[in-house]
């Protein structure tokens, strides 16, 4: 069933939200976001407005206040039920009140209730959160302001009413958005890119370590606002020590200094060059109706499902011989290509590709839990580590149940997740990868899916890092309490963050050291970082809030795992920590009551839902939600596909072993006649493979990350045919076309 009422409020009812202003302050890889929502009641009755909106799932919401006329009321964090009762009591006694709470099903949906706004009155709400920015494949840092809240699909029989969402086409959203960002770092800012139109980057100093950027006027609410920030010489290990709050008690989280460590492990080159040739690769593909929509709002873009089909083609061609694989797809029900994972060969690859070619977005809703249970119920194959790749546009209501299941099975597999299209749930995509020890990618707007997915395949082929331990060396009298869960995964070039509370006294000159030890393909390794214990200036309480958020999320997970088995001690701990740090949790809410206006507000309250923008999948049809399995999510529209990409045409002809066959189909893919291709008459498969590799290097260098793995496989096949030096040279350089031509 669908928990929200889709495109239903097209009648232009008066909506009190008038504008949203967002200010972003980025310091290195941490962002502080301040949103101001301006409401105005233009009706002749008192009004209650409810606005349901998305925030990043790993944000630490740390401030909420309201200004009415000249009066500012700062909200407090309280236990959720208590906050709701205070809100209701205030409304029934004619006072103004504001309530901000996190959805119990997913930490990336919040609802804001604005109560008793008198006729003609304006209110301004200020919301602040802090967040770490994720590192992308190309070393950029990604910030996303979700403007789009896709209806979340709720499985049949799931408990608990979800947050009701009223959504309208983006073009009818009756409020405006302004967005500006200020970026500062010890290293120069080289560029800032976005999925939306930006005004040019303005540098604030000659070193270019500070810059500002603004969203161009006229933003349409048809997409998330995504910023990619690039620094020169990114990825240096850093430590930030932040002083405790003067008013808080020493020995508590807020009273002690907190350190945030950013580590970038560097693995020995000798280990990294040996790509694993084993593994069980399980691909889980979303085929719900919403996957039939386009990758972005442009008519020229292919649909999400067709992009996913192309990606599966590249993945299947890039798998190493000797591994095992299977493909699952899901909607309201699920299907698998083989009853259990099979060994990768020409026959099994061809059979899988035939089925992939006819996959469509026709399986109804988004029920991901059942196929995951089935995958985990299959016994693991000895010496073939399981790697799960999940592709979804992430519109589910039971996010926490799905993540719990992945965590429960994290010992037996790694999970790599891909959020496709605008509005995919960051809580779901990041949670799958974090708890599954893998890596998360978001594919939006004009992004090609293939390079991001191939980067994750490279990570999956990296040997697993095991026996990870973190040890601290601190001055006498200083002790450490970890706030982050233990590190369970490390990937080359990826950041690991550690938060810890430092208790005790030390001099400003004192130093600490942290050592991360691990084993990689049987080689013991370690990375060390020395840091000063002197607190940084001007960080406010950002690091404390991120540390508190990290600990709160771990405790919430623990509480869900042991629900019913405990005396409620973990929940109490979360509430206490949330109240102490002023950071929201699933068990608390922000409540503000205006006790200053002694005059009760007269008249019955009118309830208004503020519509959320929603991407229109096609102008020719409206959503219709019903209990029918294929209507539980958007029906895929039939869209005429453009002719096939020449790169994918060539890739589709490669054999599982890595070679190509000399035939008319290869000639056509290379843009040649059969006569031109067959003229030299050497051994046909060797010649065909040389031609394919020359074409890739000559015409497709801009997409090298997409075909690099399958080219390496071709070279390995090539070397096995005859071990001459030219082939070996080529393999070492995998890229020197002249050597090929001289063979």
XYZ file of C-alpha atoms in Angstrom:
743
model
C 0.000 0.000 0.000
C 1.145 3.546 -0.501
C 1.414 5.572 2.674
C 0.972 8.949 1.071
C -1.542 10.621 -1.100
C 0.492 11.310 -4.248
C -0.448 14.036 -6.703
C -3.782 14.868 -5.188
C -3.641 18.497 -3.999
C -3.541 20.153 -7.398
C -6.420 22.454 -6.292
C -4.575 25.595 -5.304
C -5.493 25.711 -1.633
C -3.813 28.577 0.260
C -0.534 27.276 1.701
C 1.149 29.144 4.491
C 4.819 28.285 3.686
C 6.104 31.213 1.598
C 9.864 30.776 1.253
C 12.873 28.722 2.353
C 16.373 30.174 2.725
C 19.332 27.812 3.134
C 22.841 28.839 4.167
C 25.583 26.230 3.981
C 28.920 26.620 5.782
C 31.491 23.976 4.720
C 34.707 23.649 6.726
C 36.928 21.074 5.044
C 34.627 17.979 4.992
C 32.022 19.036 7.581
C 28.963 21.129 6.687
C 26.666 23.210 8.881
C 23.295 23.880 7.261
C 20.925 26.615 8.442
C 17.421 26.574 6.903
C 14.923 29.349 7.520
C 11.280 28.604 6.665
C 8.986 31.616 6.427
C 5.273 31.047 7.069
C 2.371 33.462 6.666
C -1.280 32.822 7.444
C -3.294 34.673 4.789
C -6.573 33.077 5.843
C -9.137 34.598 8.165
C -8.907 31.702 10.660
C -6.092 30.463 12.939
C -4.028 27.831 11.152
C -2.037 24.693 11.895
C 0.467 23.838 9.136
C 2.289 20.520 8.805
C 5.329 20.312 6.541
C 6.961 16.900 5.937
C 10.406 17.211 4.428
C 13.562 15.206 3.766
C 16.950 15.749 5.423
C 20.102 13.667 4.871
C 19.814 10.481 6.962
C 23.122 11.075 8.755
C 22.466 14.737 9.651
C 22.692 15.829 13.299
C 19.774 18.252 13.778
C 20.977 20.520 16.577
C 18.942 23.757 16.648
C 15.326 24.703 16.107
C 13.768 28.086 16.887
C 10.783 30.195 15.840
C 10.392 33.962 15.525
C 6.901 35.461 15.647
C 6.853 39.228 15.259
C 9.656 40.358 17.588
C 9.594 37.251 19.801
C 12.085 34.398 19.358
C 11.411 31.029 21.031
C 14.226 28.463 21.105
C 13.047 24.843 21.102
C 14.235 22.244 23.584
C 14.839 18.566 22.943
C 12.457 16.387 24.978
C 11.326 12.772 24.991
C 9.000 12.403 21.982
C 5.741 11.533 23.753
C 6.250 14.314 26.295
C 6.958 16.805 23.462
C 3.783 15.761 21.602
C 1.679 16.175 24.749
C 3.130 19.640 25.406
C 2.351 20.615 21.795
C -1.260 19.410 22.033
C -1.732 21.099 25.435
C -0.413 24.413 24.064
C -2.767 24.281 21.057
C -5.810 23.393 23.149
C -5.123 26.346 25.479
C -4.790 28.724 22.507
C -0.985 29.107 22.656
C 1.395 28.953 19.694
C 3.617 25.882 19.515
C 6.095 24.236 17.145
C 7.062 20.567 17.025
C 9.880 19.006 14.968
C 10.228 15.216 14.929
C 12.068 12.481 13.035
C 10.062 9.694 11.380
C 10.268 6.408 13.266
C 10.669 4.388 10.046
C 13.435 6.407 8.426
C 15.879 8.949 9.875
C 15.818 11.061 6.699
C 12.180 12.261 7.006
C 11.140 14.991 9.442
C 7.772 16.567 10.098
C 7.366 20.129 11.329
C 4.069 21.182 12.934
C 3.388 24.912 13.198
C 0.461 25.391 15.565
C -2.011 28.205 16.081
C -0.789 30.812 13.633
C -3.341 33.667 13.973
C -4.906 35.256 10.857
C -2.465 37.632 9.120
C 0.478 36.518 11.324
C 3.946 35.555 10.020
C 6.370 33.090 11.610
C 9.958 32.335 10.735
C 11.396 28.923 11.673
C 15.143 28.331 11.863
C 16.492 24.783 11.635
C 20.172 23.879 11.870
C 22.009 20.607 11.269
C 25.592 19.406 10.848
C 26.760 16.636 8.535
C 29.925 14.990 7.200
C 30.324 15.193 3.411
C 30.887 11.873 1.630
C 33.943 11.335 -0.604
C 33.067 10.555 -4.246
C 34.919 8.388 -6.783
C 36.646 11.455 -8.265
C 37.726 12.814 -4.822
C 34.926 15.400 -4.710
C 32.935 15.893 -1.505
C 29.160 15.574 -1.986
C 26.532 17.720 -0.270
C 22.885 17.103 -1.076
C 19.917 19.232 -0.019
C 16.950 16.942 -0.677
C 14.188 19.034 -2.245
C 12.289 16.004 -3.413
C 10.504 13.584 -1.106
C 9.382 10.649 -3.195
C 6.398 8.745 -1.814
C 7.807 5.856 0.198
C 6.491 2.408 -0.665
C 5.185 0.594 2.407
C 5.004 -3.225 2.268
C 1.670 -4.979 2.835
C 1.002 -5.661 6.489
C 3.697 -3.369 7.844
C 2.959 -1.881 11.237
C 2.597 1.738 12.225
C 1.124 4.620 10.316
C 3.703 6.435 8.257
C 4.074 10.162 8.014
C 1.395 11.383 5.599
C 2.900 13.313 2.703
C 0.998 15.655 0.397
C 2.943 16.104 -2.823
C 2.361 18.215 -5.923
C 4.116 18.617 -9.280
C 7.313 20.618 -8.826
C 6.036 23.417 -11.062
C 3.122 24.053 -8.662
C 5.163 24.306 -5.439
C 3.930 27.589 -3.965
C 7.115 28.573 -2.114
C 10.579 29.719 -3.209
C 14.096 28.546 -2.307
C 17.287 30.596 -1.985
C 20.579 28.792 -1.313
C 24.112 30.053 -0.654
C 27.291 28.274 0.448
C 30.568 29.359 1.981
C 33.474 26.899 1.693
C 36.743 27.038 3.648
C 39.598 24.554 4.005
C 43.313 24.516 4.841
C 43.772 23.546 1.154
C 42.708 25.634 -1.871
C 39.193 25.108 -3.249
C 39.729 24.093 -6.883
C 36.069 24.018 -8.055
C 32.445 23.573 -7.014
C 29.999 21.798 -9.336
C 26.257 21.263 -9.037
C 23.256 19.473 -10.518
C 21.531 22.909 -10.502
C 22.529 26.240 -12.057
C 24.995 28.149 -9.871
C 26.227 31.725 -9.945
C 30.040 31.762 -10.509
C 32.342 30.762 -7.617
C 33.693 33.828 -5.754
C 37.044 33.483 -3.968
C 37.378 35.437 -0.705
C 41.189 35.389 -0.435
C 44.241 35.127 -2.703
C 45.150 31.623 -1.420
C 41.711 30.487 -2.704
C 41.107 28.586 0.554
C 37.760 30.389 1.059
C 34.979 30.803 -1.479
C 31.255 31.451 -1.775
C 28.724 30.156 -4.260
C 24.972 30.704 -4.758
C 22.130 28.873 -6.472
C 21.097 30.840 -9.567
C 17.677 32.520 -9.359
C 14.598 30.624 -10.552
C 15.325 27.171 -9.068
C 12.517 24.744 -9.917
C 11.831 22.145 -7.239
C 12.355 19.298 -9.711
C 15.564 17.950 -8.206
C 17.747 17.722 -5.150
C 20.344 20.484 -4.858
C 23.640 18.597 -5.134
C 27.023 20.305 -4.651
C 30.368 18.648 -5.398
C 33.326 20.413 -3.758
C 36.893 19.765 -4.898
C 40.050 20.710 -2.956
C 43.638 20.635 -4.210
C 45.624 17.758 -2.614
C 42.532 16.191 -1.094
C 42.661 13.228 1.241
C 45.197 14.232 3.861
C 44.665 12.519 7.231
C 43.499 15.158 9.741
C 42.517 15.483 13.410
C 40.284 18.198 14.889
C 40.097 18.534 18.683
C 37.168 20.637 19.913
C 36.891 22.055 23.464
C 33.931 20.996 25.621
C 31.016 23.284 26.469
C 31.955 25.536 29.414
C 28.487 25.155 30.975
C 28.504 21.317 30.796
C 29.899 19.032 33.487
C 33.466 17.695 32.917
C 33.371 13.936 32.320
C 30.195 14.186 30.181
C 30.177 14.069 26.384
C 29.424 17.791 26.052
C 31.760 18.830 28.900
C 34.908 17.052 27.632
C 36.929 17.739 24.460
C 35.975 15.559 21.471
C 38.353 14.587 18.636
C 37.342 13.824 15.039
C 39.912 11.826 13.059
C 39.760 11.511 9.267
C 41.916 8.623 8.089
C 42.747 7.676 4.496
C 44.467 4.280 4.543
C 47.081 3.741 1.839
C 47.541 0.098 0.885
C 50.802 -1.354 -0.472
C 50.895 -1.166 -4.299
C 51.985 -4.823 -4.579
C 48.743 -5.982 -2.934
C 46.521 -3.573 -4.859
C 47.788 -4.660 -8.272
C 46.602 -8.238 -7.715
C 42.887 -8.077 -8.511
C 40.936 -10.887 -6.915
C 39.612 -13.501 -9.329
C 37.147 -15.097 -6.975
C 33.938 -14.096 -5.267
C 30.185 -14.663 -5.386
C 28.620 -11.584 -7.007
C 24.897 -11.152 -6.322
C 23.147 -8.281 -8.130
C 19.784 -7.114 -6.730
C 17.912 -4.863 -9.164
C 14.869 -2.693 -8.392
C 12.140 -3.243 -11.028
C 9.381 -1.295 -9.287
C 7.267 1.015 -11.455
C 9.217 4.146 -10.501
C 12.343 2.688 -12.193
C 10.505 3.366 -15.478
C 10.958 7.108 -14.995
C 13.821 9.007 -16.589
C 17.199 9.533 -14.920
C 16.348 13.242 -14.765
C 13.613 15.497 -16.098
C 15.075 15.853 -19.565
C 13.175 14.089 -22.355
C 16.477 13.029 -23.914
C 17.568 10.964 -20.908
C 17.148 7.218 -20.777
C 15.000 5.574 -18.113
C 16.475 4.346 -14.825
C 15.766 0.712 -15.731
C 17.470 0.969 -19.163
C 20.522 2.592 -17.547
C 20.516 -0.255 -15.000
C 20.368 -2.841 -17.843
C 23.412 -1.230 -19.524
C 25.224 -1.282 -16.188
C 24.504 -4.991 -15.654
C 25.959 -5.662 -19.122
C 29.238 -3.946 -18.165
C 29.327 -5.690 -14.779
C 28.745 -9.135 -16.268
C 31.452 -8.619 -18.912
C 33.930 -7.423 -16.251
C 33.564 -10.359 -13.840
C 36.626 -12.602 -13.493
C 36.564 -16.164 -14.813
C 36.191 -18.625 -11.950
C 33.829 -16.507 -9.851
C 30.133 -17.206 -9.127
C 27.163 -14.896 -9.753
C 23.381 -14.488 -9.735
C 20.892 -11.686 -10.505
C 17.757 -10.975 -8.471
C 15.116 -8.385 -9.318
C 12.304 -7.142 -7.121
C 9.135 -5.069 -6.914
C 6.045 -6.258 -5.016
C 7.466 -9.768 -5.595
C 10.967 -10.928 -6.574
C 12.600 -13.135 -9.231
C 16.042 -14.677 -9.708
C 17.775 -15.752 -12.921
C 19.298 -18.937 -11.419
C 17.927 -20.913 -8.421
C 21.343 -20.401 -6.774
C 24.599 -18.676 -7.754
C 26.338 -20.349 -10.717
C 29.922 -20.434 -11.939
C 30.678 -17.647 -14.439
C 31.154 -19.036 -17.956
C 30.218 -18.111 -21.525
C 26.995 -20.141 -21.225
C 25.837 -18.732 -17.866
C 26.801 -15.181 -18.900
C 24.790 -15.451 -22.144
C 21.771 -16.880 -20.338
C 21.864 -14.049 -17.786
C 22.260 -11.334 -20.441
C 19.261 -12.635 -22.414
C 17.120 -12.224 -19.288
C 18.621 -8.824 -18.425
C 17.725 -7.489 -21.899
C 14.006 -8.011 -21.265
C 13.957 -6.682 -17.672
C 11.432 -3.897 -17.311
C 10.054 -1.691 -14.520
C 6.954 -3.843 -14.195
C 7.040 -5.510 -10.779
C 4.878 -2.998 -8.865
C 5.984 -1.717 -5.439
C 9.377 -1.682 -3.687
C 9.544 -4.662 -1.288
C 13.255 -5.235 -0.811
C 13.168 -7.156 2.487
C 11.985 -10.545 1.107
C 14.614 -10.911 -1.674
C 17.329 -9.953 0.835
C 16.094 -12.653 3.235
C 16.206 -15.182 0.389
C 19.763 -14.170 -0.624
C 21.001 -14.473 2.969
C 19.306 -17.869 3.359
C 21.554 -19.313 0.580
C 24.683 -20.998 1.955
C 27.949 -19.158 1.178
C 30.317 -20.824 -1.306
C 33.699 -21.749 0.263
C 36.586 -19.425 -0.840
C 34.140 -17.215 -2.791
C 33.459 -14.131 -0.625
C 29.893 -12.872 -1.181
C 29.550 -9.364 -2.678
C 26.021 -7.951 -2.897
C 25.234 -5.058 -5.287
C 21.862 -3.357 -4.627
C 20.344 -0.935 -7.192
C 17.229 0.986 -6.132
C 15.555 4.358 -6.362
C 15.107 3.893 -2.638
C 11.446 4.620 -1.986
C 10.689 2.313 0.965
C 9.072 2.910 4.338
C 10.752 0.084 6.282
C 14.296 1.483 5.942
C 15.331 0.487 9.464
C 14.156 -3.160 9.076
C 16.140 -3.488 5.831
C 19.319 -2.039 7.377
C 18.960 -4.261 10.476
C 18.800 -7.354 8.243
C 21.966 -6.314 6.363
C 23.770 -5.663 9.658
C 22.732 -9.078 11.005
C 24.375 -10.700 7.956
C 27.374 -8.371 7.735
C 29.759 -11.159 8.770
C 29.038 -13.169 5.610
C 29.095 -10.545 2.836
C 29.867 -6.991 1.705
C 27.031 -4.799 0.440
C 27.521 -2.117 -2.254
C 24.521 0.156 -2.769
C 23.427 2.509 -5.558
C 20.750 5.202 -5.144
C 19.286 5.929 -8.568
C 17.560 9.173 -9.527
C 16.351 12.168 -7.541
C 14.896 11.547 -4.129
C 16.401 8.124 -3.392
C 16.615 7.672 0.378
C 20.079 8.591 1.682
C 19.272 6.736 4.926
C 18.634 3.503 2.989
C 21.552 3.740 0.526
C 24.162 4.857 3.084
C 22.806 2.475 5.725
C 23.055 -0.592 3.434
C 26.704 0.161 2.617
C 27.702 1.167 6.142
C 26.198 -1.862 7.866
C 27.144 -4.176 4.971
C 30.803 -3.080 4.991
C 30.650 -1.846 1.398
C 30.394 1.487 -0.387
C 27.443 3.741 -1.333
C 27.011 5.669 -4.605
C 24.326 8.150 -5.691
C 23.495 8.459 -9.378
C 21.445 11.557 -10.195
C 20.765 14.048 -12.942
C 23.151 13.692 -15.844
C 25.500 11.243 -14.055
C 26.298 8.101 -15.960
C 25.694 5.094 -13.758
C 28.490 3.016 -15.273
C 31.679 4.752 -13.961
C 30.351 4.792 -10.386
C 29.314 1.142 -10.498
C 32.647 0.073 -11.984
C 34.456 1.902 -9.146
C 32.418 -0.155 -6.660
C 33.286 -3.348 -8.564
C 36.966 -2.393 -8.194
C 36.383 -2.007 -4.442
C 34.626 -5.398 -4.380
C 37.625 -6.965 -6.142
C 40.021 -5.444 -3.575
C 41.013 -8.006 -0.970
C 38.944 -7.672 2.203
C 40.691 -5.869 5.040
C 40.414 -7.912 8.254
C 41.501 -7.718 11.908
C 41.076 -3.935 12.075
C 42.045 -2.423 15.415
C 42.449 1.163 16.629
C 44.885 1.962 19.459
C 45.443 5.305 21.190
C 48.622 6.674 22.723
C 47.749 9.665 24.928
C 49.563 11.647 27.659
C 49.292 10.437 31.248
C 46.018 11.507 32.835
C 44.056 11.599 29.551
C 41.694 8.720 28.752
C 39.654 8.076 25.615
C 36.050 6.878 25.083
C 35.156 5.872 21.517
C 31.922 7.439 20.227
C 32.053 5.672 16.818
C 31.328 1.981 16.318
C 34.445 -0.122 15.553
C 35.749 0.220 11.959
C 34.761 -2.917 10.038
C 35.839 -1.985 6.490
C 38.629 -0.080 4.784
C 38.979 0.686 1.061
C 41.894 2.269 -0.763
C 41.252 6.017 -1.140
C 38.151 6.050 1.077
C 37.877 8.052 4.286
C 37.267 6.503 7.709
C 36.008 8.808 10.462
C 36.548 8.200 14.171
C 34.984 10.276 16.966
C 36.226 9.997 20.550
C 35.723 11.794 23.872
C 38.936 12.831 25.681
C 38.664 12.943 29.485
C 41.305 14.471 31.777
C 43.720 17.391 31.750
C 46.604 17.935 29.319
C 48.846 20.860 28.390
C 48.274 22.701 25.094
C 51.620 21.386 23.834
C 50.613 17.744 24.441
C 50.301 15.319 21.538
C 48.290 12.180 20.969
C 48.724 9.391 18.458
C 46.261 6.950 16.947
C 47.304 3.756 15.144
C 45.038 1.734 12.852
C 46.314 -1.829 12.350
C 44.808 -4.276 9.870
C 45.583 -7.279 7.735
C 45.291 -7.117 3.946
C 45.647 -10.305 1.865
C 47.709 -11.802 4.677
C 50.004 -8.748 5.020
C 49.876 -6.965 8.398
C 49.786 -3.169 7.821
C 49.272 -0.022 9.853
C 48.644 3.714 9.444
C 49.478 6.256 12.140
C 48.385 9.823 12.801
C 49.982 12.162 15.381
C 47.861 15.104 16.474
C 47.945 18.052 18.876
C 45.544 17.950 21.840
C 45.164 21.748 21.717
C 41.530 22.528 20.815
C 40.870 24.333 17.517
C 39.361 27.808 17.547
C 35.934 28.621 16.056
C 34.487 25.139 15.543
C 31.643 25.833 17.996
C 30.180 22.461 18.976
C 30.103 20.911 15.501
C 32.406 17.982 16.341
C 30.563 17.262 19.616
C 27.247 17.159 17.780
C 28.549 14.836 15.064
C 30.087 12.606 17.751
C 26.787 12.588 19.673
C 24.856 11.794 16.477
C 27.214 8.867 15.729
C 26.747 7.425 19.233
C 22.946 8.011 19.127
C 22.652 6.100 15.798
C 24.676 3.153 17.220
C 22.512 3.016 20.364
C 19.276 3.237 18.305
C 20.480 0.262 16.255
C 21.280 -1.666 19.465
C 17.828 -0.835 20.892
C 16.082 -2.132 17.730
C 18.099 -5.359 17.772
C 17.183 -6.119 21.394
C 13.698 -4.595 21.530
C 11.559 -6.466 24.051
C 14.566 -8.217 25.635
C 15.692 -5.281 27.761
C 14.382 -3.009 30.469
C 14.455 0.052 28.193
C 17.884 1.162 29.440
C 19.253 1.833 25.930
C 16.279 4.008 24.981
C 16.738 6.040 28.189
C 20.421 6.456 27.348
C 19.530 7.763 23.849
C 16.990 10.234 25.292
C 19.520 11.446 27.891
C 22.271 11.857 25.270
C 19.897 13.570 22.816
C 18.661 16.045 25.462
C 22.206 16.713 26.745
C 23.710 17.310 23.280
C 20.655 18.990 21.727
C 20.812 16.547 18.784
C 17.565 14.896 17.623
C 16.965 11.145 17.739
C 14.092 8.805 16.894
C 12.991 8.887 20.578
C 13.023 12.674 21.040
C 11.563 15.786 19.405
C 12.165 19.537 19.450
C 9.336 21.459 21.139
C 8.845 25.239 21.344
C 5.869 26.894 23.049
C 5.301 30.657 22.918
C 4.281 31.389 26.510
C 4.677 35.141 25.988
C 1.371 35.796 24.178
C -1.119 35.749 27.017
C -4.135 36.258 24.744
C -5.532 32.900 23.625
C -6.101 32.592 19.864
C -9.821 32.638 19.061
C -11.627 30.405 16.579
C -11.402 26.781 15.371
C -8.021 25.651 13.994
C -7.802 24.909 10.263
C -5.309 22.110 9.398
C -3.165 22.517 6.251
C -0.599 20.088 4.841
C 2.199 21.889 3.049
C 2.809 20.074 -0.237
C 6.214 18.607 -0.964
C 7.641 18.827 -4.493
C 7.543 15.604 -6.428
C 9.114 14.861 -9.768
C 6.516 14.310 -12.478
C 7.354 11.143 -14.340
C 5.222 11.978 -17.360
C 2.863 14.805 -18.183
C 0.429 12.359 -19.753
C -0.658 10.508 -16.636
C -1.332 10.955 -12.961
C -0.431 8.522 -10.216
C -3.253 6.244 -9.182
C -2.603 4.307 -5.984
C -4.536 1.147 -5.278
C -3.977 -2.217 -3.655
C -3.281 -3.827 -7.053
C 0.299 -5.164 -7.015
C 1.278 -3.322 -10.169
C -0.334 -0.085 -9.064
C 1.478 0.054 -5.747
C 4.231 2.062 -7.407
C 4.359 4.052 -10.623
C 3.623 2.110 -13.765
C 6.626 2.357 -16.067
C 5.848 4.383 -19.171
C 6.887 3.040 -22.537
C 9.649 5.269 -23.817
C 11.274 4.888 -27.200
C 14.925 4.002 -26.614
C 17.666 5.742 -28.568
C 19.901 3.521 -30.724
C 22.518 1.661 -28.727
C 25.673 3.342 -27.471
C 28.652 2.145 -29.646
C 30.709 1.304 -26.529
C 27.963 -0.937 -25.134
C 27.481 -2.457 -28.602
C 31.149 -3.528 -28.631
C 31.118 -4.663 -24.987
C 28.037 -6.814 -25.601
C 30.035 -8.870 -28.136
C 32.893 -9.746 -25.734
C 33.039 -13.365 -24.580
C 33.171 -14.329 -20.884
C 36.842 -15.337 -21.304
C 37.742 -11.796 -22.419
C 38.154 -12.247 -26.198
C 36.089 -11.064 -29.191
C 35.175 -13.104 -32.296
C 35.859 -11.885 -35.851
C 32.392 -11.624 -37.388
C 30.068 -9.096 -39.111
C 28.617 -7.978 -35.737
C 32.123 -6.921 -34.560
C 32.756 -5.119 -37.861
C 29.468 -3.213 -37.484
C 30.307 -2.247 -33.875
C 33.690 -0.897 -35.050
C 32.017 0.995 -37.893
C 33.808 -1.081 -40.577
C 32.804 -3.563 -43.285
C 33.475 -7.293 -42.822
C 36.014 -7.140 -45.698
C 38.046 -4.357 -44.032
C 38.137 -6.194 -40.734
C 39.003 -9.641 -42.094
C 41.648 -8.528 -44.642
C 44.849 -9.251 -42.603
C 43.735 -12.886 -41.883
C 45.662 -13.676 -38.661
C 44.208 -15.996 -35.968
C 40.675 -14.663 -35.934
C 39.967 -14.305 -32.175
C 43.387 -12.755 -31.482
C 42.916 -10.261 -34.318
C 39.332 -9.471 -33.277
C 40.491 -8.807 -29.695
C 43.342 -6.542 -30.897
C 40.883 -4.544 -33.027
C 38.441 -4.164 -30.133
C 41.215 -2.984 -27.773
C 42.566 -0.514 -30.346
C 39.066 0.894 -30.837
C 38.575 1.298 -27.068
C 41.916 3.108 -26.694
C 41.460 5.176 -29.818
C 37.865 6.307 -29.398
C 36.751 5.747 -25.800
C 39.551 6.991 -23.517
C 37.060 9.374 -21.876
C 35.127 6.329 -20.587
C 38.198 4.296 -19.608
C 36.989 3.597 -16.061
C 33.954 1.837 -17.571
C 35.909 -0.611 -19.752
C 39.270 -0.876 -17.954
C 38.423 -4.104 -16.095
C 37.061 -5.900 -19.163
C 40.129 -4.733 -21.183
C 42.414 -6.203 -18.496
C 40.466 -9.448 -18.828
C 40.980 -9.344 -22.622
C 44.725 -8.857 -22.093
C 44.868 -11.808 -19.655
C 43.153 -13.966 -22.301
C 45.602 -12.644 -24.857
C 48.640 -13.536 -22.728
C 47.287 -17.042 -22.263
C 47.188 -17.505 -26.091
C 50.916 -16.872 -26.539
C 53.220 -15.569 -23.833
C 55.296 -13.196 -25.991
C 56.795 -10.052 -24.482
C 54.624 -7.625 -26.387
C 51.549 -8.983 -24.689
C 53.198 -8.803 -21.283
C 54.274 -5.213 -21.916
C 50.754 -4.337 -22.936
C 49.337 -6.026 -19.859
C 51.617 -4.091 -17.535
C 50.724 -0.793 -19.122
C 47.198 -1.848 -20.162
C 47.058 0.972 -22.520
C 49.888 1.153 -25.036
C 48.229 0.804 -28.417
C 51.436 1.017 -30.553
C 52.658 -2.211 -28.921
C 49.493 -3.903 -30.027
C 49.890 -2.660 -33.556
C 53.399 -4.111 -33.783
C 52.325 -7.613 -32.693
